[in-house]
């Protein structure tokens, strides 16, 4: 019975998105729909938004979830 090969790790989603955006920008410039200067401005704005989203602080819980509270003692 053939076995499946072990996975190599998680797929680099960030790399795939970067390459897709790079290819889309290159095509838009080559076709003439966007000037290189405008594309640079859009790329700077999107990079800033991505950096703000990617480096956001993690939420910390101050109160335990209801499932984490110990049961009340019986009287």
mmCIF file of N, CA and C in Angstrom, residues 17-46:
data_model
loop_
_atom_site.group_PDB
_atom_site.id
_atom_site.type_symbol
_atom_site.label_atom_id
_atom_site.label_comp_id
_atom_site.label_asym_id
_atom_site.label_seq_id
_atom_site.Cartn_x
_atom_site.Cartn_y
_atom_site.Cartn_z
ATOM 1 N N UNK A 17 1.775 35.441 -2.279
ATOM 2 C CA UNK A 17 1.063 36.721 -2.424
ATOM 3 C C UNK A 17 2.001 37.778 -2.997
ATOM 4 N N UNK A 18 3.230 37.824 -2.513
ATOM 5 C CA UNK A 18 4.204 38.792 -3.031
ATOM 6 C C UNK A 18 4.430 38.602 -4.523
ATOM 7 N N UNK A 19 4.616 37.357 -4.945
ATOM 8 C CA UNK A 19 4.862 37.088 -6.358
ATOM 9 C C UNK A 19 3.645 37.411 -7.221
ATOM 10 N N UNK A 20 2.451 37.142 -6.703
ATOM 11 C CA UNK A 20 1.234 37.460 -7.454
ATOM 12 C C UNK A 20 1.084 38.969 -7.619
ATOM 13 N N UNK A 21 1.347 39.720 -6.567
ATOM 14 C CA UNK A 21 1.235 41.179 -6.649
ATOM 15 C C UNK A 21 2.318 41.751 -7.554
ATOM 16 N N UNK A 22 3.520 41.201 -7.466
ATOM 17 C CA UNK A 22 4.601 41.657 -8.324
ATOM 18 C C UNK A 22 4.272 41.409 -9.800
ATOM 19 N N UNK A 23 3.753 40.245 -10.105
ATOM 20 C CA UNK A 23 3.387 39.928 -11.485
ATOM 21 C C UNK A 23 2.251 40.821 -11.969
ATOM 22 N N UNK A 24 1.261 41.053 -11.122
ATOM 23 C CA UNK A 24 0.140 41.913 -11.503
ATOM 24 C C UNK A 24 0.614 43.338 -11.771
ATOM 25 N N UNK A 25 1.473 43.861 -10.912
ATOM 26 C CA UNK A 25 2.011 45.207 -11.120
ATOM 27 C C UNK A 25 2.819 45.302 -12.395
ATOM 28 N N UNK A 26 3.636 44.301 -12.655
ATOM 29 C CA UNK A 26 4.428 44.301 -13.890
ATOM 30 C C UNK A 26 3.552 44.266 -15.130
ATOM 31 N N UNK A 27 2.517 43.460 -15.104
ATOM 32 C CA UNK A 27 1.605 43.385 -16.252
ATOM 33 C C UNK A 27 0.876 44.709 -16.459
ATOM 34 N N UNK A 28 0.409 45.324 -15.359
ATOM 35 C CA UNK A 28 -0.296 46.604 -15.484
ATOM 36 C C UNK A 28 0.609 47.690 -16.057
ATOM 37 N N UNK A 29 1.881 47.694 -15.688
ATOM 38 C CA UNK A 29 2.816 48.682 -16.232
ATOM 39 C C UNK A 29 3.097 48.390 -17.705
ATOM 40 N N UNK A 30 3.320 47.120 -18.042
ATOM 41 C CA UNK A 30 3.624 46.764 -19.433
ATOM 42 C C UNK A 30 2.456 47.046 -20.375
ATOM 43 N N UNK A 31 1.238 46.821 -19.903
ATOM 44 C CA UNK A 31 0.067 47.065 -20.744
ATOM 45 C C UNK A 31 -0.217 48.558 -20.855
ATOM 46 N N UNK A 32 0.212 49.329 -19.876
ATOM 47 C CA UNK A 32 0.038 50.776 -19.929
ATOM 48 C C UNK A 32 -1.116 51.306 -19.111
ATOM 49 N N UNK A 33 -1.704 50.468 -18.251
ATOM 50 C CA UNK A 33 -2.826 50.917 -17.430
ATOM 51 C C UNK A 33 -2.368 51.738 -16.224
ATOM 52 N N UNK A 34 -1.141 51.542 -15.784
ATOM 53 C CA UNK A 34 -0.621 52.239 -14.606
ATOM 54 C C UNK A 34 0.790 52.706 -14.922
ATOM 55 N N UNK A 35 1.098 53.931 -14.490
ATOM 56 C CA UNK A 35 2.473 54.409 -14.659
ATOM 57 C C UNK A 35 3.347 53.820 -13.546
ATOM 58 N N UNK A 36 4.629 53.675 -13.786
ATOM 59 C CA UNK A 36 5.509 53.149 -12.737
ATOM 60 C C UNK A 36 5.489 54.008 -11.468
ATOM 61 N N UNK A 37 5.336 55.331 -11.625
ATOM 62 C CA UNK A 37 5.298 56.207 -10.450
ATOM 63 C C UNK A 37 4.052 55.938 -9.613
ATOM 64 N N UNK A 38 2.917 55.775 -10.280
ATOM 65 C CA UNK A 38 1.674 55.493 -9.553
ATOM 66 C C UNK A 38 1.748 54.127 -8.873
ATOM 67 N N UNK A 39 2.326 53.153 -9.571
ATOM 68 C CA UNK A 39 2.461 51.824 -8.983
ATOM 69 C C UNK A 39 3.351 51.860 -7.741
ATOM 70 N N UNK A 40 4.400 52.662 -7.781
ATOM 71 C CA UNK A 40 5.272 52.801 -6.605
ATOM 72 C C UNK A 40 4.503 53.404 -5.439
ATOM 73 N N UNK A 41 3.652 54.376 -5.707
ATOM 74 C CA UNK A 41 2.837 54.962 -4.642
ATOM 75 C C UNK A 41 1.863 53.974 -4.052
ATOM 76 N N UNK A 42 1.198 53.201 -4.923
ATOM 77 C CA UNK A 42 0.271 52.178 -4.433
ATOM 78 C C UNK A 42 1.006 51.124 -3.612
ATOM 79 N N UNK A 43 2.175 50.722 -4.083
ATOM 80 C CA UNK A 43 2.945 49.701 -3.377
ATOM 81 C C UNK A 43 3.374 50.197 -1.994
ATOM 82 N N UNK A 44 3.763 51.467 -1.896
ATOM 83 C CA UNK A 44 4.162 52.020 -0.596
ATOM 84 C C UNK A 44 2.988 52.037 0.369
ATOM 85 N N UNK A 45 1.828 52.433 -0.124
ATOM 86 C CA UNK A 45 0.649 52.477 0.740
ATOM 87 C C UNK A 45 0.251 51.074 1.200
ATOM 88 N N UNK A 46 0.251 50.119 0.280
ATOM 89 C CA UNK A 46 -0.108 48.752 0.650
ATOM 90 C C UNK A 46 0.915 48.127 1.588
#
